[in-house]
CSV table of C-alpha atoms and ligand atoms in Angstrom, one decimal:
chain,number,residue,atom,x,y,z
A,1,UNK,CA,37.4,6.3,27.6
A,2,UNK,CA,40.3,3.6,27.0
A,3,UNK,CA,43.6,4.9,26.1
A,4,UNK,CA,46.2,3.1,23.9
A,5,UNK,CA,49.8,4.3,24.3
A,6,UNK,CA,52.4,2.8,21.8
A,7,UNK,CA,54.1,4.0,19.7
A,8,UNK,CA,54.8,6.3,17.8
A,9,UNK,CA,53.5,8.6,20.5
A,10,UNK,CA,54.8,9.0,23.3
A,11,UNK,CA,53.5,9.3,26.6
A,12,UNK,CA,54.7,12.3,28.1
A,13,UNK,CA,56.3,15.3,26.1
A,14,UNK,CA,57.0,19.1,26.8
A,15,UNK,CA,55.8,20.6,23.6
A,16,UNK,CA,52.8,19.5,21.9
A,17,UNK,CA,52.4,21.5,18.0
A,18,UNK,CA,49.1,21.6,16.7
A,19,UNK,CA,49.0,21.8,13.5
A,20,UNK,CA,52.0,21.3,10.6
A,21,UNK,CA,51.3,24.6,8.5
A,22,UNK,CA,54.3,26.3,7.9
A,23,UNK,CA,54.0,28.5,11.4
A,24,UNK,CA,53.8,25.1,13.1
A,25,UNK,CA,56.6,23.4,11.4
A,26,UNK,CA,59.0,26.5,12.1
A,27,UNK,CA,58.1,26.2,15.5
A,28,UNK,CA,58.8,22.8,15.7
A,29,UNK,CA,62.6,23.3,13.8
A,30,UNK,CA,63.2,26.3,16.2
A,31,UNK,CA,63.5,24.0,19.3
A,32,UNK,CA,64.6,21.1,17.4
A,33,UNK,CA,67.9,21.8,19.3
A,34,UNK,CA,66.5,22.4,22.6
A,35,UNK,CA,66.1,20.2,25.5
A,36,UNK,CA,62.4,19.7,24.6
A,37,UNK,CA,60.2,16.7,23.3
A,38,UNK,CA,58.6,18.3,21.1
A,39,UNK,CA,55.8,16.5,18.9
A,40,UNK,CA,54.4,17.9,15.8
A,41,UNK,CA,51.0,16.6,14.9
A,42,UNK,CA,48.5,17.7,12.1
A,43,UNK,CA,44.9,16.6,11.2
A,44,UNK,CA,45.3,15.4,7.5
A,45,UNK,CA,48.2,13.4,6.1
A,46,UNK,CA,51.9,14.7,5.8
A,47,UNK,CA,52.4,16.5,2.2
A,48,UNK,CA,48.4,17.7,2.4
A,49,UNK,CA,49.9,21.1,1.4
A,50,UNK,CA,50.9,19.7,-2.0
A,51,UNK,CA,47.5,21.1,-3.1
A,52,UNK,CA,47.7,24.5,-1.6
A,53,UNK,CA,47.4,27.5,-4.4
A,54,UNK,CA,48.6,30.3,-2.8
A,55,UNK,CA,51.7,32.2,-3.2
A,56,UNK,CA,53.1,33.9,-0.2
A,57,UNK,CA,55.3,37.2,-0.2
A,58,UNK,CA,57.9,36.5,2.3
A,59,UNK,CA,59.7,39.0,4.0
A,60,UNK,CA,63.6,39.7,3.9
A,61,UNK,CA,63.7,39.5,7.6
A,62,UNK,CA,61.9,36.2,7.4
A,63,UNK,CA,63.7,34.6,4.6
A,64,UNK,CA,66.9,35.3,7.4
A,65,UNK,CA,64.8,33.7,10.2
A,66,UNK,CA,64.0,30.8,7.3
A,67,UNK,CA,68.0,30.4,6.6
A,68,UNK,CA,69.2,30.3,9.8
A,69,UNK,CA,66.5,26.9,10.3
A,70,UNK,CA,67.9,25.6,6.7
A,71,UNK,CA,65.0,26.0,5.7
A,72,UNK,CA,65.1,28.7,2.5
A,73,UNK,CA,64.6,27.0,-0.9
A,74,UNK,CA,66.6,29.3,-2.7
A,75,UNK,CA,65.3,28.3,-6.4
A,76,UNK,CA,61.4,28.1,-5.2
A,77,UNK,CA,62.0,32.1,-4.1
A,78,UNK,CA,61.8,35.1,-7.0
A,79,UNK,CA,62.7,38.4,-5.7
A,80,UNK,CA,60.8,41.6,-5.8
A,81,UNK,CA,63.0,44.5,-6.3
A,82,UNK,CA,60.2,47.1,-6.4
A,83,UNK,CA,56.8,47.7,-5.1
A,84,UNK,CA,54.5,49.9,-7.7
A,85,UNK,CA,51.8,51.0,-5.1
A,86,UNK,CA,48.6,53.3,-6.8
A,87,UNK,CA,45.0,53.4,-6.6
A,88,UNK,CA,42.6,52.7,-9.3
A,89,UNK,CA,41.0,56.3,-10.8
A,90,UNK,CA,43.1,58.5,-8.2
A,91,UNK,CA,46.1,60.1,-8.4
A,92,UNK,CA,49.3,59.6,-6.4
A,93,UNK,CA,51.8,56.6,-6.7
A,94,UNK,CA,54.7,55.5,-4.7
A,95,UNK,CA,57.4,53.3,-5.5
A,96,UNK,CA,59.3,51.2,-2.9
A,97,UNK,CA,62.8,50.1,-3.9
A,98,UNK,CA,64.8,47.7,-2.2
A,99,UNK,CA,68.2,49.4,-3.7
A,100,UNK,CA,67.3,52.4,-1.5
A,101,UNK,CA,67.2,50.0,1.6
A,102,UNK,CA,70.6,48.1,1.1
A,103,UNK,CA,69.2,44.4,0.9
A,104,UNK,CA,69.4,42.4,-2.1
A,105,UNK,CA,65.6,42.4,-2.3
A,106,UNK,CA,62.4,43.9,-0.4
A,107,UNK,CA,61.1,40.3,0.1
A,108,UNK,CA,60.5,36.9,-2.2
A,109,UNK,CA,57.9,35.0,-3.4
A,110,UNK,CA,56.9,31.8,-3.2
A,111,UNK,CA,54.0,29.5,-3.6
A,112,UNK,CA,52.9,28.2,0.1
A,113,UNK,CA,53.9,24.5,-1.2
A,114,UNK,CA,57.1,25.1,-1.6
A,115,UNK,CA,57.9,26.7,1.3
A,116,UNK,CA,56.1,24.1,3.1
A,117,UNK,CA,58.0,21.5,1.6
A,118,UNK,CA,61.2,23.1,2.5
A,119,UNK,CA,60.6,23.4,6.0
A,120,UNK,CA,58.9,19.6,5.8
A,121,UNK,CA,62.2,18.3,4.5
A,122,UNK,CA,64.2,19.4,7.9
A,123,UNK,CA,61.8,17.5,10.2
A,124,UNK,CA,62.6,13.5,11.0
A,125,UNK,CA,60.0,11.1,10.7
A,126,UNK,CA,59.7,11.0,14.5
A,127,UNK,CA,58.9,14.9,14.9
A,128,UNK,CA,55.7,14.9,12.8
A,129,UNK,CA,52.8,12.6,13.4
A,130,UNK,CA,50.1,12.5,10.8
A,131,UNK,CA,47.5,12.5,10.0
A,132,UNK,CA,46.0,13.1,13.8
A,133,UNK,CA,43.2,14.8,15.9
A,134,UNK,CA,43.1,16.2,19.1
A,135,UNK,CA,39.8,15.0,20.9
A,136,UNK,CA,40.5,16.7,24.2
A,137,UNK,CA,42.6,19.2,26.0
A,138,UNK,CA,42.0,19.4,29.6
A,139,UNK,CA,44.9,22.1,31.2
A,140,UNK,CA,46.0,22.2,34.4
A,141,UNK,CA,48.2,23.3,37.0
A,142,UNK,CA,51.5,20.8,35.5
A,143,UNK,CA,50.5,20.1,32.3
A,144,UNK,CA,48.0,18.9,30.3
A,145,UNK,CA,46.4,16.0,29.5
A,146,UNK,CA,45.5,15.3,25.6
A,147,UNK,CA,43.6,12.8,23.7
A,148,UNK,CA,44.4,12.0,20.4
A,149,UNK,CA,43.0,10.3,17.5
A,150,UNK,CA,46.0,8.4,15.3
A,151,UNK,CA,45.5,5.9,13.0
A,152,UNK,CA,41.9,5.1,14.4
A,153,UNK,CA,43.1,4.2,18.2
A,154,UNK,CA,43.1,6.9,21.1
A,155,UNK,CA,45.9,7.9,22.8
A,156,UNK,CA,46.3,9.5,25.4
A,157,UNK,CA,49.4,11.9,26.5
A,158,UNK,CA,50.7,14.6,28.9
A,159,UNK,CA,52.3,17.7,28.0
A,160,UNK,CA,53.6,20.5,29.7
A,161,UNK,CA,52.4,22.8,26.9
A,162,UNK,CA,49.8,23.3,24.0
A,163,UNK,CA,51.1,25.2,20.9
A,164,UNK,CA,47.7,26.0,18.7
A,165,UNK,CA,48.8,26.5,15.3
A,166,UNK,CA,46.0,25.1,13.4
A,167,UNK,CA,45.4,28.4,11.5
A,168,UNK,CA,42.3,30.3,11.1
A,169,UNK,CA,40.0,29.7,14.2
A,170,UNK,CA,36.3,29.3,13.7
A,171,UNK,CA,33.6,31.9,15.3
A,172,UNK,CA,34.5,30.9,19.2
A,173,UNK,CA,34.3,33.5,21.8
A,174,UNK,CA,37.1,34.9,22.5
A,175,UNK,CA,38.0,35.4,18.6
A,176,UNK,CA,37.0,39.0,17.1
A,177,UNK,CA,35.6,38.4,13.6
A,178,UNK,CA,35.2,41.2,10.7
A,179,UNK,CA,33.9,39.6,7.7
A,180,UNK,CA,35.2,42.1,4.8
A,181,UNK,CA,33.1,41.0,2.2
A,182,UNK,CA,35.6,40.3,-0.2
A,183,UNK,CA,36.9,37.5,-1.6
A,184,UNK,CA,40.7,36.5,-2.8
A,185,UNK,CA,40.7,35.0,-6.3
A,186,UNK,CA,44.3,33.7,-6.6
A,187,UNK,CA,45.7,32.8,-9.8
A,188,UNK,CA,49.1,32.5,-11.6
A,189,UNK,CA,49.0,34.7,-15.1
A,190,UNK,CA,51.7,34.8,-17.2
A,191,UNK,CA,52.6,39.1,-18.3
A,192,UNK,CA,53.8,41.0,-21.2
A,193,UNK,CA,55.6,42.7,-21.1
A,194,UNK,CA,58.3,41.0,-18.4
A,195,UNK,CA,57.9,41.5,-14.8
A,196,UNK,CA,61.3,42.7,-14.2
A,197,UNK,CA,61.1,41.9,-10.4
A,198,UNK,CA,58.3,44.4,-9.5
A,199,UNK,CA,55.3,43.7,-7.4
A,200,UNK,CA,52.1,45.8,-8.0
A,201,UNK,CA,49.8,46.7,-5.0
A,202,UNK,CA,46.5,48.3,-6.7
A,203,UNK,CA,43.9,49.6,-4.7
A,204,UNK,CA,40.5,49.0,-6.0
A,205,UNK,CA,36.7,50.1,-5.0
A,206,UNK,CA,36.5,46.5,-5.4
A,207,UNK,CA,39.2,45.6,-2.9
A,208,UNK,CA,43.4,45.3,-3.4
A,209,UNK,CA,44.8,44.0,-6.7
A,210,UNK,CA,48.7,42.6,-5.7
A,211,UNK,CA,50.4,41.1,-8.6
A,212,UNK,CA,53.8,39.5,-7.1
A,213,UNK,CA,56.7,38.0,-9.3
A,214,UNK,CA,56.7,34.4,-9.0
A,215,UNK,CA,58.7,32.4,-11.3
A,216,UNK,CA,58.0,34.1,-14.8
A,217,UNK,CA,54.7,35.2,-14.0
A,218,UNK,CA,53.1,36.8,-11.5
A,219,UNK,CA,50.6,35.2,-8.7
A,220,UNK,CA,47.4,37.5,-8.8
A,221,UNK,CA,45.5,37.8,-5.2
A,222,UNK,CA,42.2,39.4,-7.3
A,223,UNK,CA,40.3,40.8,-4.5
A,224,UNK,CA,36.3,41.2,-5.1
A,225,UNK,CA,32.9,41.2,-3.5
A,226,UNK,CA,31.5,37.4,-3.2
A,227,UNK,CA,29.3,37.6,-5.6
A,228,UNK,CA,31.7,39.2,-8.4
A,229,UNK,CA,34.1,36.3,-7.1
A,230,UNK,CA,31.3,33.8,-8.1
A,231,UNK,CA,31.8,35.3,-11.6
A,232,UNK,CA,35.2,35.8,-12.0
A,233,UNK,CA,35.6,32.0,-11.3
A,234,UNK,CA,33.1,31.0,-13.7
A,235,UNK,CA,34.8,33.2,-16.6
A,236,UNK,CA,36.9,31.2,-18.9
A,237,UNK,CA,40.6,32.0,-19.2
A,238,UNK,CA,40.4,34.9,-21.7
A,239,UNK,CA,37.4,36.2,-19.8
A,240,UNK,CA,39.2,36.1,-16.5
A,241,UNK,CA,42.3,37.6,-18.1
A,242,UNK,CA,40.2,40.5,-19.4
A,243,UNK,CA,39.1,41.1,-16.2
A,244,UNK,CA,42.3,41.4,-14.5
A,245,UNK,CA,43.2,43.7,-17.4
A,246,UNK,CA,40.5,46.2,-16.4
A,247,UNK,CA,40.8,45.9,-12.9
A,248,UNK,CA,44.2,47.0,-13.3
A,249,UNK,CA,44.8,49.2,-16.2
A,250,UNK,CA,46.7,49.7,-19.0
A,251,UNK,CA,50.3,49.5,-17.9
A,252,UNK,CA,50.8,45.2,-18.4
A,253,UNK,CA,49.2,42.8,-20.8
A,254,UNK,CA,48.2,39.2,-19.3
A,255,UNK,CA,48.4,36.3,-21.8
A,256,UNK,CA,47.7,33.2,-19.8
A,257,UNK,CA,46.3,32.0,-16.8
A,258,UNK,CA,46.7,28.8,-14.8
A,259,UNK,CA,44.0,27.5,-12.3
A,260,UNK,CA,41.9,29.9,-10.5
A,261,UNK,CA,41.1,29.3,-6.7
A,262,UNK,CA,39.0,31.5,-4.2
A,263,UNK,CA,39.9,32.6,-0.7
A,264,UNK,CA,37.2,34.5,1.8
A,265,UNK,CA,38.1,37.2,3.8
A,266,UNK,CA,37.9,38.1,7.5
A,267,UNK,CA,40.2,39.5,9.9
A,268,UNK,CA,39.7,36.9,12.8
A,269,UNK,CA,41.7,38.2,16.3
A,270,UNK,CA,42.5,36.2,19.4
A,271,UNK,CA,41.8,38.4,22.7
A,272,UNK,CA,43.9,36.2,24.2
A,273,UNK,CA,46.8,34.4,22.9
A,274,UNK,CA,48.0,32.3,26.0
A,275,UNK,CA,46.0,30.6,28.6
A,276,UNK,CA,47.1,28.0,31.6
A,277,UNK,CA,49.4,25.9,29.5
A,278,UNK,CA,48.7,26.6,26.4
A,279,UNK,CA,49.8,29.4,23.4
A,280,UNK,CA,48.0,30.4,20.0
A,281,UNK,CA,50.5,31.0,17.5
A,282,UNK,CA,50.4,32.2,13.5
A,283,UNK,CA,46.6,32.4,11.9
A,284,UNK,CA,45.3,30.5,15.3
A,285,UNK,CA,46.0,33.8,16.9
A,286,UNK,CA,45.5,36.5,14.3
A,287,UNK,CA,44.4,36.2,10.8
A,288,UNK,CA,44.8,38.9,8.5
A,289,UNK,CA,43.5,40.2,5.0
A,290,UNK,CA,46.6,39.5,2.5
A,291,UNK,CA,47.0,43.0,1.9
A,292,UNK,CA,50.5,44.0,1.8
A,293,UNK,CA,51.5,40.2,2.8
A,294,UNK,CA,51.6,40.4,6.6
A,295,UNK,CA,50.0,37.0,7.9
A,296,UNK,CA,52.9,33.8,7.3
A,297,UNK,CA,55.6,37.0,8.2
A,298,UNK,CA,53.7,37.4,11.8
A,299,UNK,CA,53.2,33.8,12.6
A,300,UNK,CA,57.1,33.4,11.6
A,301,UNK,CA,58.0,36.1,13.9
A,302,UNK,CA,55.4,34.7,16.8
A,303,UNK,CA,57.1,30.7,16.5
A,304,UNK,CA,61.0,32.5,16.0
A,305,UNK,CA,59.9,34.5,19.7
A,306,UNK,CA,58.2,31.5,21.5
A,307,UNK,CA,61.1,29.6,20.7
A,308,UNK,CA,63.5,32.2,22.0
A,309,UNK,CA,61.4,32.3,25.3
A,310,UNK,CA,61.1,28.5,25.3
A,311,UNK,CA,64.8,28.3,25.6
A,312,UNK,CA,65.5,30.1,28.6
A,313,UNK,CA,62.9,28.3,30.7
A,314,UNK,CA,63.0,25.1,32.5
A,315,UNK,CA,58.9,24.3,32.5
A,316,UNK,CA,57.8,24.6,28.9
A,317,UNK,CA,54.8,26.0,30.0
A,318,UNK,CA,55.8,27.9,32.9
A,319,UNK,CA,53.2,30.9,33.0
A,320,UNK,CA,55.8,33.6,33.3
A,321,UNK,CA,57.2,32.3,30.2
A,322,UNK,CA,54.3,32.7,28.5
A,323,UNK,CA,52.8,36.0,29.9
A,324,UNK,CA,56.6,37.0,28.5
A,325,UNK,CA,55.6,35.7,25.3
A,326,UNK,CA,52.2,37.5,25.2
A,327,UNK,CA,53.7,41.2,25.8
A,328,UNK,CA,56.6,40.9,23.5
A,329,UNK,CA,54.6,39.5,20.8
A,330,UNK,CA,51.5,42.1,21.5
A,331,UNK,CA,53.3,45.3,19.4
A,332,UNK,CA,53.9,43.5,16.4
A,333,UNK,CA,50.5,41.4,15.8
A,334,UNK,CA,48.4,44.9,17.0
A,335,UNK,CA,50.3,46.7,14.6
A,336,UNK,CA,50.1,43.9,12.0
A,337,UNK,CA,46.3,43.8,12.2
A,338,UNK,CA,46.1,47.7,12.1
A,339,UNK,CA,48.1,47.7,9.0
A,340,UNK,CA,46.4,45.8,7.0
A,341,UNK,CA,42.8,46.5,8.2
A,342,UNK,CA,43.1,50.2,7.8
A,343,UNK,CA,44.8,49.7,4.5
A,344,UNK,CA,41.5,47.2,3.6
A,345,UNK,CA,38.7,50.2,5.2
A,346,UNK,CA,40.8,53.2,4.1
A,347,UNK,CA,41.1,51.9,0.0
A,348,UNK,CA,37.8,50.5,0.2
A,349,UNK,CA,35.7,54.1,0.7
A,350,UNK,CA,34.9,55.5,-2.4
A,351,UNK,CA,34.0,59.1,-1.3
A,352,UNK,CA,35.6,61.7,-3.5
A,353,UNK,CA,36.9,63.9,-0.5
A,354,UNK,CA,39.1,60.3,0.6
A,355,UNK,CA,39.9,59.5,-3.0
A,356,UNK,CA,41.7,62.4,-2.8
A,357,UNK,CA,43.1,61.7,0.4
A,358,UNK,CA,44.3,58.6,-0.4
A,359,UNK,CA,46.1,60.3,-3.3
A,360,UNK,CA,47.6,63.0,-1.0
A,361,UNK,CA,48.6,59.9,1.4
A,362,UNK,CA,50.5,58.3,-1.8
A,363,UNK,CA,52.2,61.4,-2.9
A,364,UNK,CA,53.5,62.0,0.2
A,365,UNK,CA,54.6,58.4,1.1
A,366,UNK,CA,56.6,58.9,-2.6
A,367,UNK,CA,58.2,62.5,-1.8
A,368,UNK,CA,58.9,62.1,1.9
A,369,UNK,CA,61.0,59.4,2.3
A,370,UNK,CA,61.0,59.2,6.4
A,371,UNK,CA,57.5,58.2,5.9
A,372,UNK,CA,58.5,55.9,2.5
A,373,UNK,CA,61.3,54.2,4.7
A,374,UNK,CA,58.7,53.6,7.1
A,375,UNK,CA,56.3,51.7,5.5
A,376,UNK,CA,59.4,49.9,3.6
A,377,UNK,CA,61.2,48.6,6.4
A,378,UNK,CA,57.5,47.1,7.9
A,379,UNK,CA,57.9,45.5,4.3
A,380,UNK,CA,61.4,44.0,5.0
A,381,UNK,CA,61.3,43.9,8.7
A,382,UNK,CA,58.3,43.4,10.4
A,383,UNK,CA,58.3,44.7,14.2
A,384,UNK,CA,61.9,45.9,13.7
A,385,UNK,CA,60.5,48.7,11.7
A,386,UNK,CA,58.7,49.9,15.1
A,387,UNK,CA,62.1,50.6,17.1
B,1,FAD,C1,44.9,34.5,-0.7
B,1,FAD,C2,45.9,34.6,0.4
B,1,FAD,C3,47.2,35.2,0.2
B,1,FAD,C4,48.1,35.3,1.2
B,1,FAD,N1,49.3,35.9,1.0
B,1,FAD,C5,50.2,36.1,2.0
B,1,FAD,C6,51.4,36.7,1.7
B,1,FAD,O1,51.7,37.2,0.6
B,1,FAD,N2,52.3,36.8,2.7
B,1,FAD,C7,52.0,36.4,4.0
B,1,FAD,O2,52.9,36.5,4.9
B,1,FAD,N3,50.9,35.8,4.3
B,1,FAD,C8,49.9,35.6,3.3
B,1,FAD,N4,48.8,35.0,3.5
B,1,FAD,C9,48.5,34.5,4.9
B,1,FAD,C10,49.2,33.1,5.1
B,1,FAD,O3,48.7,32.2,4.2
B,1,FAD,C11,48.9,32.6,6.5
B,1,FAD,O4,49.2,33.6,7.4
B,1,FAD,C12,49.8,31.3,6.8
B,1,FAD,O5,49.4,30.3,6.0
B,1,FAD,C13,49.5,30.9,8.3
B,1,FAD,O6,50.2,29.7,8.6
B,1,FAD,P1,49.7,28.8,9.8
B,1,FAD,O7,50.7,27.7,9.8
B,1,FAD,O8,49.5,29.6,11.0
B,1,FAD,O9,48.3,28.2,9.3
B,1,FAD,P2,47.9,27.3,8.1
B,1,FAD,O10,48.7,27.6,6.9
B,1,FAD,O11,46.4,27.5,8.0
B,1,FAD,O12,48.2,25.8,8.6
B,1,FAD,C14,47.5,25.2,9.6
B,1,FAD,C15,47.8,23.8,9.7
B,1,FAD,O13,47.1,23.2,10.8
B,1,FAD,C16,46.4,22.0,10.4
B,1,FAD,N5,45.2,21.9,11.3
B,1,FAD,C17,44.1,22.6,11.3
B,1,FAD,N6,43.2,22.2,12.3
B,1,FAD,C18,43.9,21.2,12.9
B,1,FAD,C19,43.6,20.5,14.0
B,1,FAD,N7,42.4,20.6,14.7
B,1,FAD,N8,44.4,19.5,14.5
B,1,FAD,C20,45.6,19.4,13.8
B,1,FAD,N9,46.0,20.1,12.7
B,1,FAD,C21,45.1,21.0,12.3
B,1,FAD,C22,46.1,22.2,8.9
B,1,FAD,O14,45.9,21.0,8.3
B,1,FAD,C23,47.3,23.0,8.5
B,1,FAD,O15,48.3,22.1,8.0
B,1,FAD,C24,47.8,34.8,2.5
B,1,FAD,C25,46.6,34.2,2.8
B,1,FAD,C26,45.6,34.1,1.8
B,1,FAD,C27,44.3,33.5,2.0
């Protein structure tokens, strides 16, 4: 195969990012003061994420990681203030409030566009090269050698390591899959009364209702069966609104809806997160159900820790570095994944005696607060809640 190297890619580099999601692109920022080359690449063309629906619930912890990186769009963020967590036709609630916690806010929303487009705006023309494939990685003892695809010419380049951070992986080996049978219908619906800066976590035999304040409405993550998603999408808006109004009860009205969109759902877990020169970082190495909002907060916390390593070594992809990386990440994503699959498995069993489990489990959350503060601080904190 002949290789073409001009520019803008340059031959030999320490860091190669693949993929510009917003896991990627913090990454990239986080050693954007380091000795590294670092090059940023991403298969379709810069500003992609433009069309992106989702909203994201962003932790407070990460919204500090996102500041320190100038990267927090203050006016594209709306607090949450409370979480209002319950189960549909059970007892037992709890409520989370960030005034018992001492932080302005338990986390913020915003819509995955605008958060990408906030950490887009730090990067230089130079860092991010777009649209562009890799064709080939082949690892070895000093580096590795990668072909890529820009602009319709091959290239050809060295780097000392491989950061995978193209998001969800496909069925490899290697990659645990656990297809929940449930869909994500994600909407933005506009509620009456006021949301008044609370969040609503809803379990449901169907799967988790979250309504999160974004803006002046909320951003819905409707979670169904596929075939009930099928439905829900076909509905027309006052259909679909009087859906979401039984799904979740009688405590809010809806009285508009924007664009519907679906998302399926599988936990999808890396065995393996590092290999000889190269690291899977963000959805590449664990992607979650968006229960309780874990995923972009673990992917921040895996770039914001790769780049600390990163900095104290003098071969980017020196293997001690990165066995480092693998244990001090391993807590957090194990516990991540736990989180939200057994939230998914234990709210998706309708047998009466765990119905009334569940409600036990909420009451208590609600009158003990050790355990409250707990699951709070995992909400604000991440890992930090762990030590
Ligand atoms: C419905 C829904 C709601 C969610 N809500 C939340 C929430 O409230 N809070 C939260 O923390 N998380 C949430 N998540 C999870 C969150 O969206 C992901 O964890 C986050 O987007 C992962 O970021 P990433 O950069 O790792 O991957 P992605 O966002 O998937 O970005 C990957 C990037 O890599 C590029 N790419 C892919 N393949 C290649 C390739 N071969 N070569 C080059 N580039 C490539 C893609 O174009 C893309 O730009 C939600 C997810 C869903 C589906």
């Amino acid at each position: 195969m002949s290789c073409a190297v001009t520019e803008p890619v340059p031959a030999n580099i320490d860091v190669l990012i693949v993929g510009a999601g917003p896991v990627g692109m913090t990454l990239a920022l986080a050693l954007a003061d380091s000795p590294w080359r670092v090059l940023l690449i991403d298969r379709r063309a810069r500003g992609a994420w433009a069309d992106d629906p989702r909203a994201l619930a962003i932790a407070h912890g990460s919204r500090q990681l996102l500041e320190r990186l100038k990267a927090w769009s203050e006016p594209a963020g709306t607090a949450i203030r409370e979480i209002h967590v319950s189960q549909r036709g059970g007892f037992g609630r709890t409520l989370l409030k960030a005034q018992d916690y001492g932080v302005p806010a338990l986390g913020y929303v915003m819509r995955y566009r605008d958060l990408a487009a906030a950490l887009d705006s730090r990067l230089t023309a130079e860092q991010l090269l777009a649209p562009c494939r890799v064709e080939r990685i082949e690892a070895g003892h000093e580096g590795a050698s990668v072909t890529l695809m820009h602009n319709g010419t091959t290239r050809c380049i060295t780097a000392k390591l491989v950061v995978h951070a193209e998001g969800t992986p496909q069925d490899e080996p290697g990659i645990r899959v656990c297809d929940y049978r449930q869909h994500a219908i994600v909407a933005e619906v506009r509620p009456h009364p006021d949301h008044q800066h609370r969040a609503w976590e809803r379990f449901t035999p169907d799967g988790p209702l979250a309504l999160l304040p974004l803006g002046d409405d909320y951003s819905v993550v409707f979670t169904v069966p596929p075939e009930k998603a099928d439905r829900l999408l076909r509905l027309d808006d006052a259909g679909f609104l009087a859906a979401l109004h039984q799904q979740f009860g009688q405590r809010l009205d809806f009285v508009a809806t924007g664009a519907r969109s679906s998302f399926p759902l599988a936990l999808r877990l890396r065995s393996q997160t590092t290999q000889q020169r190269q690291v899977w970082i963000g959805n590449a190495a664990q992607t979650l159900h968006p229960v309780s909002g874990q995923g972009f907060n673990l992917g921040l916390r895996d770039a914001w820790e790769l780049a600390e390593i990163l900095h104290t070594q003098t071969d980017a992809g020196n293997p001690n570095g990165l066995a480092a990386y693998a244990r001090r990440r391993q807590l957090d994503r194990r516990a991540g994944m736990a989180f939200t699959d057994g939230l998914v498995r234990l709210f998706s069993n309708e047998l009466p005696p765990l119905r009334v489990a569940r409600g036990l489990g909420l009451l208590a959350l609600d009158l003990c607060p050790p355990l409250r503060h707990f699951v709070a601080k995992r909400m604000i904190w991440g890992a930090r809640s762990w030590l």
